[in-house]
């Protein structure tokens, strides 16, 4: 296990910068009043390829030597990592092979193809995903860029909260906590990596769907608990922790809060309606947990990572 | 007929500034490639009350003397002006009575009530609207702030393109044209007022739904043609030109282009999908006309006003 360092995050930022956006931070006085705290939304739904995952993917792809890049890259992913890796590989001009569950949103599959990636479908379970992926990797010989349990990816995701801290200067200063969704834990791990170095007083809180609460149970139990095929509207958050991400969760996360699928959908619709931005269900989990735990956040200054905006517009969860 | 002047626009900006946002300008490399030109979207969907209309409404409400404001304000509106006037009246602490078609989007009606406005419903035709409004005005004695045929409102709407011109400095300079939707013509008139003074070489192009193309036919005929009850997905653009807005259209608009309802819905979905922003059908008419008239815009730098973001999320037009 190679744990990425703060210097790795800084290097990742230099390497990925030409391929990523510095996404805006938005606020809503309506949402603040409702939540009883000040929320600063870091809008990675406006990121290249529509999600924060392009940070880690770009760092991995552009960190390869020409020899390592020869056979391209490959991965398995519920969606956003697949299309981010396809985007980054396309920018470098190398092949990208991805294994995706057949149930992944059509918008995400179409985007992968649009960026030139090749999809092999699997069943929507961790076991099927890993089995099909082993075949694809053997056939292609591509460099495996794991969607989250990869030091290059975690270092890349850490660039998001570095930007957030810098951007807070426009909003009168420091944060008390940052809340981000947790699936496999790549964004949370990157957030921990950056904040534990740059702003160690800022608490990192992970937000998870009740219906895929393996990280919450792992956190309480003190060891990784993995479910094979959880089902939740937050399609990006179904995967389990792995050793690297568990390292960061165990050592740096202050708490993990959960929200039910109806609460997630309500928070998603609230953000669309009031903030006029398109974001996916996974990105609404932090606000859902804030609204049901107002005592924890009362009067605080809270950063929230809106992780992505790739959603099937024909299949909105409140319809 | 009192024609607002450039100084009126400057005064409107000072008066309205505390109650409005300086909304961002967004770009999309995907949309630019598709359209064959460079588009700079001025995002009034992020405006207070969710639409540009709050500019004119705030100018009117805060320009009233205390005596004039005594009985509050009143208006008729298909939606965004109603809720913008309710917002501005609420900020000043005076009553606001609005007449809205019973078919107006529920999201807009709910927002009016949320801002403290009182709604009287009418049938979805110009004749019914004006008849019901006459009764409401007589009963309340409120100051009538017309949704567009009012010099205070046009001066307020003109502040939008003033900001756009200033913001273009971040994008390397000047525009060749600005495209904005046309319904009653308030935004277009304000755009003409500002650009004819600040940047007279910038063409102003109006974009209109084919199914409510009275402004297009007026423009070609040389006199106002008004339809009583047109039906289009672009619910904000069903009202006819009036003398003041016709003055600006006749003298300053370079051309009026139209798009069909399916083309408008396609452009709307494209913007949601690719730019991750929520905007209403009326706001998609400019992009729809650009995509079907690529020869006119080829290689140009084009400002587009995204006029509002108040849409019923339960009734999306592509579903």
Coordinates of C-alpha atoms in Angstrom, one line a residue:
Chain A
X1 CA 0.0 0.0 0.0
X2 CA 1.5 3.3 -1.1
X3 CA -0.1 6.2 0.8
X4 CA -0.1 9.4 -1.3
X5 CA 1.6 12.4 0.3
X6 CA 0.8 16.1 0.4
X7 CA 3.6 16.7 -2.1
X8 CA 1.9 14.1 -4.4
X9 CA -1.3 16.2 -4.2
X10 CA 0.7 19.4 -5.1
X11 CA 2.4 17.6 -8.1
X12 CA -1.0 16.2 -9.2
X13 CA -2.4 19.7 -9.3
X14 CA 0.4 20.9 -11.6
X15 CA 0.1 17.9 -13.8
X16 CA -3.8 17.9 -14.1
X17 CA -4.3 21.7 -14.3
X18 CA -4.4 21.9 -18.1
X19 CA -7.1 19.3 -18.3
X20 CA -9.4 20.4 -15.4
X21 CA -11.5 23.4 -14.5
X22 CA -11.2 25.5 -11.4
X23 CA -14.9 25.0 -10.6
X24 CA -16.9 27.8 -8.9
X25 CA -18.1 27.9 -5.3
X26 CA -21.8 28.8 -5.1
X27 CA -24.0 29.8 -2.1
X28 CA -27.7 30.1 -1.6
X29 CA -29.3 32.3 1.0
X30 CA -32.4 30.2 0.8
X31 CA -30.6 27.0 1.5
X32 CA -28.5 28.6 4.3
X33 CA -31.7 29.8 6.0
X34 CA -33.3 26.3 5.7
X35 CA -30.2 24.6 7.0
X36 CA -29.3 27.0 9.8
X37 CA -25.6 27.2 8.7
X38 CA -23.5 28.7 5.9
X39 CA -22.9 26.3 3.1
X40 CA -20.3 26.8 0.4
X41 CA -20.9 24.4 -2.5
X42 CA -17.8 23.5 -4.5
X43 CA -19.4 22.7 -7.9
X44 CA -17.6 19.8 -9.5
X45 CA -20.8 19.2 -11.6
X46 CA -19.3 22.0 -13.7
X47 CA -16.0 20.0 -13.9
X48 CA -14.6 18.7 -17.2
X49 CA -16.5 15.4 -18.0
X50 CA -19.0 16.5 -15.4
X51 CA -17.4 15.2 -12.2
X52 CA -14.5 15.6 -9.8
X53 CA -13.1 12.2 -11.0
X54 CA -11.3 13.9 -13.9
X55 CA -8.8 15.3 -11.3
X56 CA -7.5 11.9 -10.3
X57 CA -7.9 10.4 -13.8
X58 CA -5.9 13.2 -15.4
X59 CA -3.2 12.9 -12.8
X60 CA -2.9 9.1 -13.4
X61 CA -3.0 9.3 -17.2
X62 CA -0.5 12.2 -17.6
X63 CA 1.8 10.7 -14.9
X64 CA 2.5 7.6 -17.0
X65 CA 5.8 7.2 -18.9
X66 CA 5.4 6.6 -22.7
X67 CA 6.3 3.0 -22.1
X68 CA 3.6 2.7 -19.4
X69 CA 1.1 4.4 -21.6
X70 CA 1.7 2.2 -24.6
X71 CA -1.3 -0.1 -24.0
X72 CA -3.5 2.6 -22.7
X73 CA -5.5 2.5 -19.5
X74 CA -8.3 0.4 -18.1
X75 CA -10.7 0.5 -15.2
X76 CA -14.0 -0.5 -13.7
X77 CA -16.4 2.2 -12.6
X78 CA -20.1 3.0 -11.9
X79 CA -19.8 5.8 -14.3
X80 CA -18.0 9.1 -13.6
X81 CA -14.5 7.6 -13.3
X82 CA -15.1 5.7 -16.5
X83 CA -15.9 8.8 -18.4
X84 CA -13.2 10.9 -16.7
X85 CA -10.6 8.3 -17.6
X86 CA -11.9 8.2 -21.1
X87 CA -11.6 12.0 -21.4
X88 CA -8.1 12.0 -20.0
X89 CA -6.9 9.1 -22.2
X90 CA -8.5 10.9 -25.2
X91 CA -6.5 14.0 -24.4
X92 CA -3.3 12.0 -24.3
X93 CA -4.3 10.0 -27.3
X94 CA -4.1 6.5 -25.7
X95 CA -6.8 3.8 -25.6
X96 CA -9.2 3.5 -22.6
X97 CA -11.1 0.3 -21.8
X98 CA -13.8 0.5 -19.0
X99 CA -16.0 -2.1 -17.3
X100 CA -19.3 -0.6 -16.3
X101 CA -22.4 -2.2 -14.7
X102 CA -25.1 -2.6 -17.4
X103 CA -27.4 -0.6 -15.0
X104 CA -25.2 2.5 -15.1
X105 CA -27.0 5.7 -16.3
X106 CA -27.2 5.9 -20.1
X107 CA -25.9 9.5 -19.9
X108 CA -22.7 8.2 -18.4
X109 CA -22.3 5.4 -21.0
X110 CA -22.9 7.8 -23.8
X111 CA -20.4 10.2 -22.5
X112 CA -17.7 7.4 -22.2
X113 CA -18.3 6.6 -25.9
X114 CA -18.3 10.3 -26.8
X115 CA -14.8 10.6 -25.3
X116 CA -13.6 7.6 -27.2
X117 CA -13.6 5.0 -24.4
X118 CA -14.6 1.3 -25.0
X119 CA -17.2 -0.2 -22.6
X120 CA -17.5 -3.8 -21.5
X121 CA -20.6 -4.3 -19.4
X122 CA -20.9 -6.4 -16.2
X123 CA -23.6 -7.2 -13.7
X124 CA -24.3 -4.5 -11.0
X125 CA -22.2 -6.2 -8.3
X126 CA -18.7 -5.9 -7.0
X127 CA -18.0 -9.5 -7.7
X128 CA -19.1 -9.4 -11.3
X129 CA -17.3 -6.1 -11.9
X130 CA -14.0 -7.5 -10.7
X131 CA -14.3 -10.7 -12.6
X132 CA -15.1 -9.0 -15.9
X133 CA -12.4 -6.5 -15.3
X134 CA -9.7 -9.1 -14.9
X135 CA -10.5 -10.4 -18.3
X136 CA -10.4 -7.0 -19.9
X137 CA -7.2 -6.1 -18.3
X138 CA -5.5 -9.3 -19.4
X139 CA -6.7 -8.8 -23.0
X140 CA -5.7 -5.2 -23.3
X141 CA -2.6 -5.0 -21.1
X142 CA -3.7 -1.4 -20.1
X143 CA -2.4 0.4 -17.0
X144 CA -5.1 -0.1 -14.3
X145 CA -6.3 3.1 -12.9
X146 CA -8.5 2.1 -10.0
X147 CA -11.5 4.4 -9.5
X148 CA -10.4 5.3 -5.9
X149 CA -8.0 2.8 -4.3
X150 CA -5.0 4.3 -6.2
X151 CA -2.5 6.9 -4.7
X152 CA -2.5 8.8 -8.0
X153 CA -6.3 9.1 -8.0
X154 CA -6.5 10.1 -4.3
X155 CA -3.7 12.7 -4.8
X156 CA -5.7 14.1 -7.8
X157 CA -9.0 14.3 -5.9
X158 CA -7.2 16.2 -3.1
X159 CA -6.8 19.1 -5.5
X160 CA -10.5 19.9 -5.1
X161 CA -10.4 20.9 -1.5
X162 CA -7.1 22.8 -2.1
X163 CA -9.1 25.0 -4.5
X164 CA -12.0 25.3 -2.1
X165 CA -9.7 26.6 0.6
X166 CA -8.2 29.2 -1.7
X167 CA -11.6 30.2 -3.0
X168 CA -12.9 30.7 0.6
X169 CA -10.9 33.9 0.6
X170 CA -13.7 35.4 -1.5
X171 CA -16.2 34.4 1.2
X172 CA -14.6 35.9 4.2
X173 CA -12.4 33.2 5.5
X174 CA -12.2 29.7 7.0
X175 CA -14.4 26.7 7.1
X176 CA -15.4 24.7 10.2
X177 CA -16.0 21.5 8.2
X178 CA -16.2 19.9 4.8
X179 CA -18.9 17.4 3.9
X180 CA -18.4 15.1 0.9
X181 CA -20.2 12.0 -0.3
X182 CA -18.5 8.6 0.3
X183 CA -18.7 5.6 -1.9
X184 CA -15.3 4.0 -2.4
X185 CA -13.8 6.9 -0.5
X186 CA -11.6 8.5 -3.2
X187 CA -12.9 12.1 -2.8
X188 CA -13.0 11.7 1.0
X189 CA -9.4 10.4 1.1
X190 CA -8.2 13.3 -1.1
X191 CA -10.1 15.7 1.1
X192 CA -8.4 14.3 4.2
X193 CA -5.0 14.3 2.6
X194 CA -5.3 18.0 1.7
X195 CA -7.1 19.4 4.7
X196 CA -5.0 17.4 7.3
X197 CA -2.0 19.3 5.9
X198 CA -3.4 22.7 4.9
X199 CA -6.2 23.2 7.5
X200 CA -6.1 20.5 10.1
X201 CA -8.8 22.1 12.2
X202 CA -11.4 21.7 9.5
X203 CA -13.4 18.6 10.2
X204 CA -14.0 16.1 7.4
X205 CA -17.5 14.5 7.5
X206 CA -18.5 11.8 5.0
X207 CA -22.1 11.5 3.8
X208 CA -23.5 8.2 2.7
X209 CA -26.8 6.7 1.5
X210 CA -28.5 4.6 4.2
X211 CA -29.1 2.0 1.6
X212 CA -25.3 1.6 0.9
X213 CA -24.0 2.4 4.3
X214 CA -21.0 0.1 4.3
X215 CA -18.6 2.9 5.1
X216 CA -20.7 4.0 8.1
X217 CA -20.7 0.4 9.4
X218 CA -17.0 0.1 8.8
X219 CA -16.3 3.3 10.6
X220 CA -18.3 2.1 13.7
X221 CA -16.8 -1.4 13.6
X222 CA -13.2 -0.3 13.1
X223 CA -12.6 -2.5 10.0
X224 CA -13.8 -2.6 6.4
X225 CA -17.2 -4.0 5.8
X226 CA -18.2 -4.5 2.2
X227 CA -21.6 -5.2 0.6
X228 CA -21.7 -6.9 -2.7
X229 CA -24.6 -5.1 -4.5
X230 CA -26.3 -2.4 -2.5
X231 CA -29.2 -0.5 -4.2
X232 CA -29.6 3.2 -3.8
X233 CA -30.6 6.2 -6.0
X234 CA -27.1 7.6 -5.4
X235 CA -25.6 5.4 -8.2
X236 CA -22.1 6.7 -7.7
X237 CA -21.8 5.5 -4.1
X238 CA -22.4 1.8 -4.2
X239 CA -18.8 0.6 -4.1
X240 CA -17.0 -0.4 -0.9
X241 CA -13.9 1.0 0.8
X242 CA -10.5 -0.5 0.1
X243 CA -7.3 -0.5 2.1
X244 CA -6.0 2.9 0.9
X245 CA -9.2 4.8 1.4
X246 CA -9.9 3.0 4.7
X247 CA -6.5 4.4 5.9
X248 CA -7.8 8.0 5.4
X249 CA -11.3 7.3 6.6
X250 CA -10.0 5.6 9.8
X251 CA -7.4 8.3 10.6
X252 CA -8.9 11.6 9.5
X253 CA -12.7 11.4 9.1
X254 CA -14.6 13.0 12.1
X255 CA -17.9 11.3 11.4
X256 CA -20.0 9.5 8.8
X257 CA -23.7 10.6 8.5
X258 CA -26.3 8.8 6.5
X259 CA -29.6 9.8 4.7
X260 CA -32.4 7.8 3.2
X261 CA -33.1 7.7 -0.5
X262 CA -36.2 9.9 -0.2
X263 CA -34.2 12.4 1.8
X264 CA -31.5 12.4 -0.9
X265 CA -34.1 12.9 -3.7
X266 CA -35.6 15.8 -1.7
X267 CA -32.3 17.5 -1.3
X268 CA -31.4 17.0 -4.9
X269 CA -34.7 18.5 -6.1
X270 CA -34.2 21.4 -3.6
X271 CA -30.8 22.2 -5.2
X272 CA -32.1 22.0 -8.7
X273 CA -35.1 24.2 -7.9
X274 CA -33.4 26.8 -5.9
X275 CA -29.8 26.9 -7.1
X276 CA -30.6 26.2 -10.8
X277 CA -27.9 23.6 -11.2
X278 CA -28.0 20.1 -12.5
X279 CA -26.3 17.6 -10.2
X280 CA -26.6 13.9 -9.7
X281 CA -28.2 12.1 -6.7
X282 CA -24.8 11.2 -5.1
X283 CA -24.1 14.9 -4.9
X284 CA -27.2 15.6 -2.8
X285 CA -26.3 13.2 0.0
X286 CA -24.2 15.9 1.9
X287 CA -27.1 18.4 2.0
X288 CA -29.5 15.6 2.9
X289 CA -27.4 14.7 5.9
X290 CA -27.0 18.4 6.9
X291 CA -30.8 19.0 6.8
X292 CA -31.4 16.0 9.1
X293 CA -28.6 16.8 11.5
X294 CA -29.1 20.5 11.9
X295 CA -27.7 20.5 15.5
X296 CA -24.3 19.3 14.3
X297 CA -24.0 22.1 11.7
X298 CA -25.8 25.0 13.5
X299 CA -24.1 28.3 12.8
X300 CA -21.1 26.6 11.2
X301 CA -19.3 27.4 7.9
X302 CA -19.6 24.2 5.9
X303 CA -18.0 23.3 2.6
X304 CA -19.9 20.8 0.5
X305 CA -18.5 19.0 -2.5
X306 CA -21.1 18.7 -5.3
X307 CA -19.3 15.7 -6.9
X308 CA -20.9 15.5 -10.3
X309 CA -23.7 16.4 -12.7
X310 CA -24.0 13.4 -15.0
X311 CA -27.7 12.4 -14.7
X312 CA -30.2 10.8 -17.1
X313 CA -32.5 13.7 -17.7
X314 CA -35.2 11.2 -18.9
X315 CA -35.1 9.4 -15.6
X316 CA -35.2 11.9 -12.8
X317 CA -35.8 10.3 -9.4
X318 CA -38.7 12.5 -8.3
X319 CA -40.8 11.6 -11.4
Chain B
X1 CA -45.1 57.2 -24.5
X2 CA -42.0 57.9 -22.3
X3 CA -38.9 56.4 -23.9
X4 CA -36.3 55.5 -21.3
X5 CA -32.8 57.0 -21.8
X6 CA -29.3 55.7 -21.3
X7 CA -29.1 57.8 -18.1
X8 CA -32.3 56.1 -16.9
X9 CA -30.5 52.7 -17.3
X10 CA -27.5 53.9 -15.3
X11 CA -29.8 55.2 -12.6
X12 CA -31.7 51.9 -12.6
X13 CA -28.5 50.0 -12.0
X14 CA -27.6 52.1 -9.0
X15 CA -31.1 51.8 -7.6
X16 CA -31.5 48.0 -8.2
X17 CA -28.0 46.9 -7.3
X18 CA -28.7 46.0 -3.7
X19 CA -31.5 43.7 -4.7
X20 CA -30.0 41.9 -7.7
X21 CA -27.0 39.6 -8.4
X22 CA -24.3 40.3 -10.9
X23 CA -24.9 36.9 -12.6
X24 CA -22.0 34.9 -14.1
X25 CA -21.2 34.5 -17.8
X26 CA -20.6 30.8 -18.7
X27 CA -19.2 29.2 -21.8
X28 CA -19.1 25.6 -23.1
X29 CA -16.5 24.3 -25.5
X30 CA -18.9 21.5 -26.5
X31 CA -21.7 24.0 -27.4
X32 CA -19.2 26.2 -29.2
X33 CA -18.0 23.3 -31.4
X34 CA -21.6 22.3 -32.1
X35 CA -22.7 25.8 -33.0
X36 CA -19.6 26.9 -34.9
X37 CA -19.3 30.2 -33.0
X38 CA -18.2 31.4 -29.5
X39 CA -21.2 31.8 -27.2
X40 CA -21.1 33.7 -23.9
X41 CA -24.1 32.8 -21.8
X42 CA -25.2 35.6 -19.4
X43 CA -26.9 33.4 -16.7
X44 CA -30.0 35.2 -15.4
X45 CA -31.4 31.9 -14.3
X46 CA -29.0 32.5 -11.3
X47 CA -30.6 35.9 -10.8
X48 CA -32.6 36.7 -7.6
X49 CA -36.1 35.3 -8.0
X50 CA -34.7 33.2 -10.8
X51 CA -35.0 35.6 -13.7
X52 CA -33.8 38.9 -15.2
X53 CA -37.2 40.4 -14.5
X54 CA -36.1 41.3 -11.0
X55 CA -33.9 44.1 -12.6
X56 CA -36.8 46.0 -13.9
X57 CA -39.1 45.2 -11.0
X58 CA -36.6 46.4 -8.5
X59 CA -36.0 49.6 -10.4
X60 CA -39.7 50.3 -10.5
X61 CA -40.5 49.4 -6.9
X62 CA -37.6 51.3 -5.4
X63 CA -38.1 54.3 -7.6
X64 CA -41.6 55.0 -6.1
X65 CA -42.0 57.8 -3.6
X66 CA -43.5 56.8 -0.3
X67 CA -46.9 58.3 -1.4
X68 CA -46.8 56.3 -4.7
X69 CA -45.9 53.2 -2.9
X70 CA -48.7 53.5 -0.3
X71 CA -51.1 51.0 -2.0
X72 CA -48.3 48.7 -3.2
X73 CA -47.8 47.6 -6.7
X74 CA -49.8 45.4 -9.1
X75 CA -49.2 43.7 -12.5
X76 CA -50.2 40.9 -14.8
X77 CA -47.6 38.4 -15.9
X78 CA -47.1 34.9 -17.2
X79 CA -44.8 34.3 -14.3
X80 CA -41.3 35.7 -13.9
X81 CA -42.3 39.3 -13.7
X82 CA -45.0 38.4 -11.1
X83 CA -42.5 36.7 -8.8
X84 CA -39.8 39.4 -9.4
X85 CA -42.3 42.2 -8.5
X86 CA -43.4 40.2 -5.5
X87 CA -39.8 39.8 -4.4
X88 CA -39.0 43.5 -4.9
X89 CA -42.2 44.6 -3.1
X90 CA -41.4 42.3 -0.3
X91 CA -38.0 43.8 0.1
X92 CA -39.6 47.2 0.3
X93 CA -42.4 46.0 2.6
X94 CA -45.3 47.0 0.3
X95 CA -48.2 44.8 -1.0
X96 CA -48.0 43.2 -4.5
X97 CA -51.1 41.9 -6.4
X98 CA -50.5 39.9 -9.6
X99 CA -52.8 38.5 -12.2
X100 CA -51.5 35.2 -13.7
X101 CA -52.9 32.8 -16.2
X102 CA -54.2 29.7 -14.4
X103 CA -51.9 27.7 -16.7
X104 CA -48.7 29.3 -15.5
X105 CA -46.1 26.9 -14.1
X106 CA -46.9 25.9 -10.5
X107 CA -43.3 26.6 -9.6
X108 CA -43.8 30.2 -10.6
X109 CA -47.1 30.5 -8.7
X110 CA -45.5 29.0 -5.6
X111 CA -42.6 31.4 -5.8
X112 CA -45.0 34.4 -6.0
X113 CA -46.7 33.3 -2.8
X114 CA -43.4 32.5 -1.2
X115 CA -42.3 36.1 -1.7
X116 CA -45.6 37.4 -0.2
X117 CA -47.5 38.3 -3.5
X118 CA -51.2 37.8 -3.9
X119 CA -52.4 36.0 -7.1
X120 CA -55.6 36.4 -9.0
X121 CA -55.9 33.9 -11.8
X122 CA -57.2 34.6 -15.3
X123 CA -57.6 32.6 -18.5
X124 CA -54.4 32.2 -20.6
X125 CA -55.2 34.9 -23.2
X126 CA -54.3 38.5 -23.4
X127 CA -57.9 39.6 -23.4
X128 CA -58.8 37.8 -20.2
X129 CA -55.6 38.9 -18.5
X130 CA -56.2 42.6 -19.2
X131 CA -59.9 42.3 -18.2
X132 CA -59.1 40.6 -14.8
X133 CA -56.2 43.0 -14.2
X134 CA -58.4 46.1 -14.6
X135 CA -60.6 44.8 -11.8
X136 CA -57.6 44.1 -9.5
X137 CA -56.1 47.5 -10.1
X138 CA -59.3 49.3 -9.3
X139 CA -59.8 47.3 -6.1
X140 CA -56.2 47.7 -4.8
X141 CA -55.2 51.1 -6.2
X142 CA -51.6 49.7 -6.6
X143 CA -49.0 51.3 -8.8
X144 CA -49.1 49.4 -12.1
X145 CA -45.7 48.0 -13.1
X146 CA -46.3 46.6 -16.6
X147 CA -44.2 43.5 -17.2
X148 CA -42.4 45.1 -20.2
X149 CA -44.2 48.2 -21.7
X150 CA -42.9 50.5 -18.9
X151 CA -39.8 52.8 -19.1
X152 CA -38.8 51.9 -15.6
X153 CA -38.8 48.2 -16.4
X154 CA -37.0 48.6 -19.7
X155 CA -34.3 50.7 -18.1
X156 CA -33.9 48.0 -15.4
X157 CA -33.6 45.2 -18.0
X158 CA -30.9 47.2 -19.8
X159 CA -28.6 46.7 -16.8
X160 CA -28.1 43.0 -17.8
X161 CA -26.2 43.8 -21.1
X162 CA -24.2 46.5 -19.3
X163 CA -22.9 43.8 -17.0
X164 CA -22.4 41.4 -19.9
X165 CA -20.2 44.0 -21.7
X166 CA -18.1 44.6 -18.6
X167 CA -17.7 40.8 -18.0
X168 CA -16.5 40.3 -21.6
X169 CA -13.2 41.8 -20.5
X170 CA -12.6 38.4 -18.8
X171 CA -13.2 36.7 -22.1
X172 CA -10.8 38.6 -24.3
X173 CA -13.0 41.4 -25.6
X174 CA -15.9 42.4 -27.7
X175 CA -19.0 40.8 -29.0
X176 CA -20.3 40.7 -32.5
X177 CA -24.0 40.2 -31.5
X178 CA -26.3 39.5 -28.6
X179 CA -29.2 37.2 -28.9
X180 CA -32.1 37.4 -26.4
X181 CA -35.6 35.8 -26.4
X182 CA -38.5 38.1 -27.3
X183 CA -42.0 37.9 -25.8
X184 CA -43.3 41.3 -25.0
X185 CA -39.9 42.8 -25.7
X186 CA -38.7 44.1 -22.3
X187 CA -35.4 42.4 -22.3
X188 CA -34.8 43.1 -26.0
X189 CA -35.7 46.8 -25.5
X190 CA -33.3 47.1 -22.5
X191 CA -30.6 45.4 -24.5
X192 CA -31.1 47.8 -27.4
X193 CA -31.1 50.8 -25.0
X194 CA -27.8 49.8 -23.5
X195 CA -25.9 48.4 -26.6
X196 CA -27.0 51.3 -28.9
X197 CA -25.2 53.6 -26.4
X198 CA -22.3 51.5 -25.1
X199 CA -21.5 49.3 -28.1
X200 CA -23.4 50.4 -31.2
X201 CA -21.6 47.9 -33.5
X202 CA -23.0 44.9 -31.6
X203 CA -26.0 43.6 -33.4
X204 CA -29.1 42.8 -31.3
X205 CA -31.0 39.7 -32.6
X206 CA -34.3 38.6 -31.1
X207 CA -35.2 34.9 -30.8
X208 CA -38.8 33.9 -30.8
X209 CA -40.9 30.6 -30.8
X210 CA -42.4 29.9 -34.2
X211 CA -45.7 29.1 -32.4
X212 CA -45.8 32.7 -30.9
X213 CA -44.1 34.6 -33.7
X214 CA -46.0 37.8 -33.5
X215 CA -42.9 39.9 -33.0
X216 CA -41.3 38.3 -36.1
X217 CA -44.5 39.1 -38.2
X218 CA -44.6 42.6 -36.7
X219 CA -40.9 43.1 -37.7
X220 CA -41.6 42.0 -41.3
X221 CA -44.9 44.0 -41.6
X222 CA -43.6 47.2 -40.0
X223 CA -46.4 47.5 -37.5
X224 CA -47.4 45.6 -34.3
X225 CA -49.3 42.3 -34.9
X226 CA -50.7 40.8 -31.7
X227 CA -52.1 37.3 -31.2
X228 CA -54.5 36.7 -28.4
X229 CA -53.6 33.3 -27.1
X230 CA -50.6 31.6 -28.8
X231 CA -49.5 28.2 -27.4
X232 CA -45.8 27.3 -27.1
X233 CA -43.5 25.4 -24.7
X234 CA -41.7 28.8 -24.1
X235 CA -44.3 29.9 -21.6
X236 CA -42.6 33.3 -20.9
X237 CA -42.9 34.4 -24.5
X238 CA -46.6 34.4 -25.3
X239 CA -47.3 38.1 -24.9
X240 CA -47.4 40.7 -27.7
X241 CA -45.3 43.8 -28.3
X242 CA -46.6 47.2 -27.1
X243 CA -45.7 50.7 -28.3
X244 CA -42.6 51.2 -26.1
X245 CA -41.0 47.8 -26.9
X246 CA -42.0 48.2 -30.6
X247 CA -40.1 51.5 -30.6
X248 CA -36.9 49.6 -29.7
X249 CA -37.5 46.6 -31.9
X250 CA -38.3 48.7 -34.9
X251 CA -35.3 51.0 -34.5
X252 CA -32.5 48.8 -33.1
X253 CA -33.1 45.1 -33.7
X254 CA -31.1 43.6 -36.6
X255 CA -33.2 40.5 -37.1
X256 CA -35.7 38.2 -35.5
X257 CA -35.2 34.5 -35.8
X258 CA -37.6 31.8 -34.9
X259 CA -37.4 28.1 -33.7
X260 CA -40.0 25.4 -33.5
X261 CA -41.1 24.0 -30.1
X262 CA -39.1 20.7 -30.7
X263 CA -36.0 22.7 -31.6
X264 CA -36.4 24.7 -28.4
X265 CA -36.8 21.6 -26.3
X266 CA -33.7 20.0 -27.9
X267 CA -31.7 23.2 -27.1
X268 CA -33.0 23.3 -23.6
X269 CA -32.0 19.7 -22.9
X270 CA -28.6 20.2 -24.5
X271 CA -27.9 23.1 -22.1
X272 CA -29.1 21.1 -19.1
X273 CA -27.1 18.1 -20.1
X274 CA -23.8 19.7 -21.1
X275 CA -23.7 22.9 -19.0
X276 CA -25.4 21.5 -15.9
X277 CA -27.6 24.4 -15.4
X278 CA -31.4 24.6 -15.0
X279 CA -33.1 27.0 -17.3
X280 CA -36.6 27.4 -18.6
X281 CA -37.8 26.8 -22.2
X282 CA -37.9 30.5 -23.1
X283 CA -34.2 30.7 -22.3
X284 CA -33.4 28.0 -24.9
X285 CA -34.9 29.9 -27.9
X286 CA -31.7 31.8 -28.6
X287 CA -29.5 28.7 -28.8
X288 CA -32.2 26.9 -30.9
X289 CA -32.1 29.7 -33.4
X290 CA -28.3 29.8 -33.5
X291 CA -28.1 26.0 -34.1
X292 CA -30.6 26.3 -37.1
X293 CA -28.9 29.4 -38.6
X294 CA -25.2 28.5 -38.3
X295 CA -24.3 30.5 -41.4
X296 CA -25.4 33.8 -39.7
X297 CA -23.3 33.1 -36.6
X298 CA -20.3 31.3 -38.1
X299 CA -17.1 32.3 -36.3
X300 CA -18.8 35.2 -34.4
X301 CA -18.6 36.1 -30.7
X302 CA -22.2 35.9 -29.5
X303 CA -23.7 36.9 -26.2
X304 CA -26.8 35.0 -25.2
X305 CA -29.2 35.9 -22.4
X306 CA -30.3 32.9 -20.4
X307 CA -33.4 34.7 -19.1
X308 CA -34.6 32.5 -16.3
X309 CA -34.6 29.2 -14.5
X310 CA -38.1 28.9 -13.1
X311 CA -39.4 25.6 -14.4
X312 CA -41.7 22.9 -13.0
X313 CA -39.2 20.0 -12.3
X314 CA -42.2 17.6 -12.4
X315 CA -43.2 18.7 -15.9
X316 CA -40.1 18.8 -18.1
X317 CA -40.9 19.2 -21.7
X318 CA -38.8 16.2 -23.0
X319 CA -40.6 13.7 -20.8

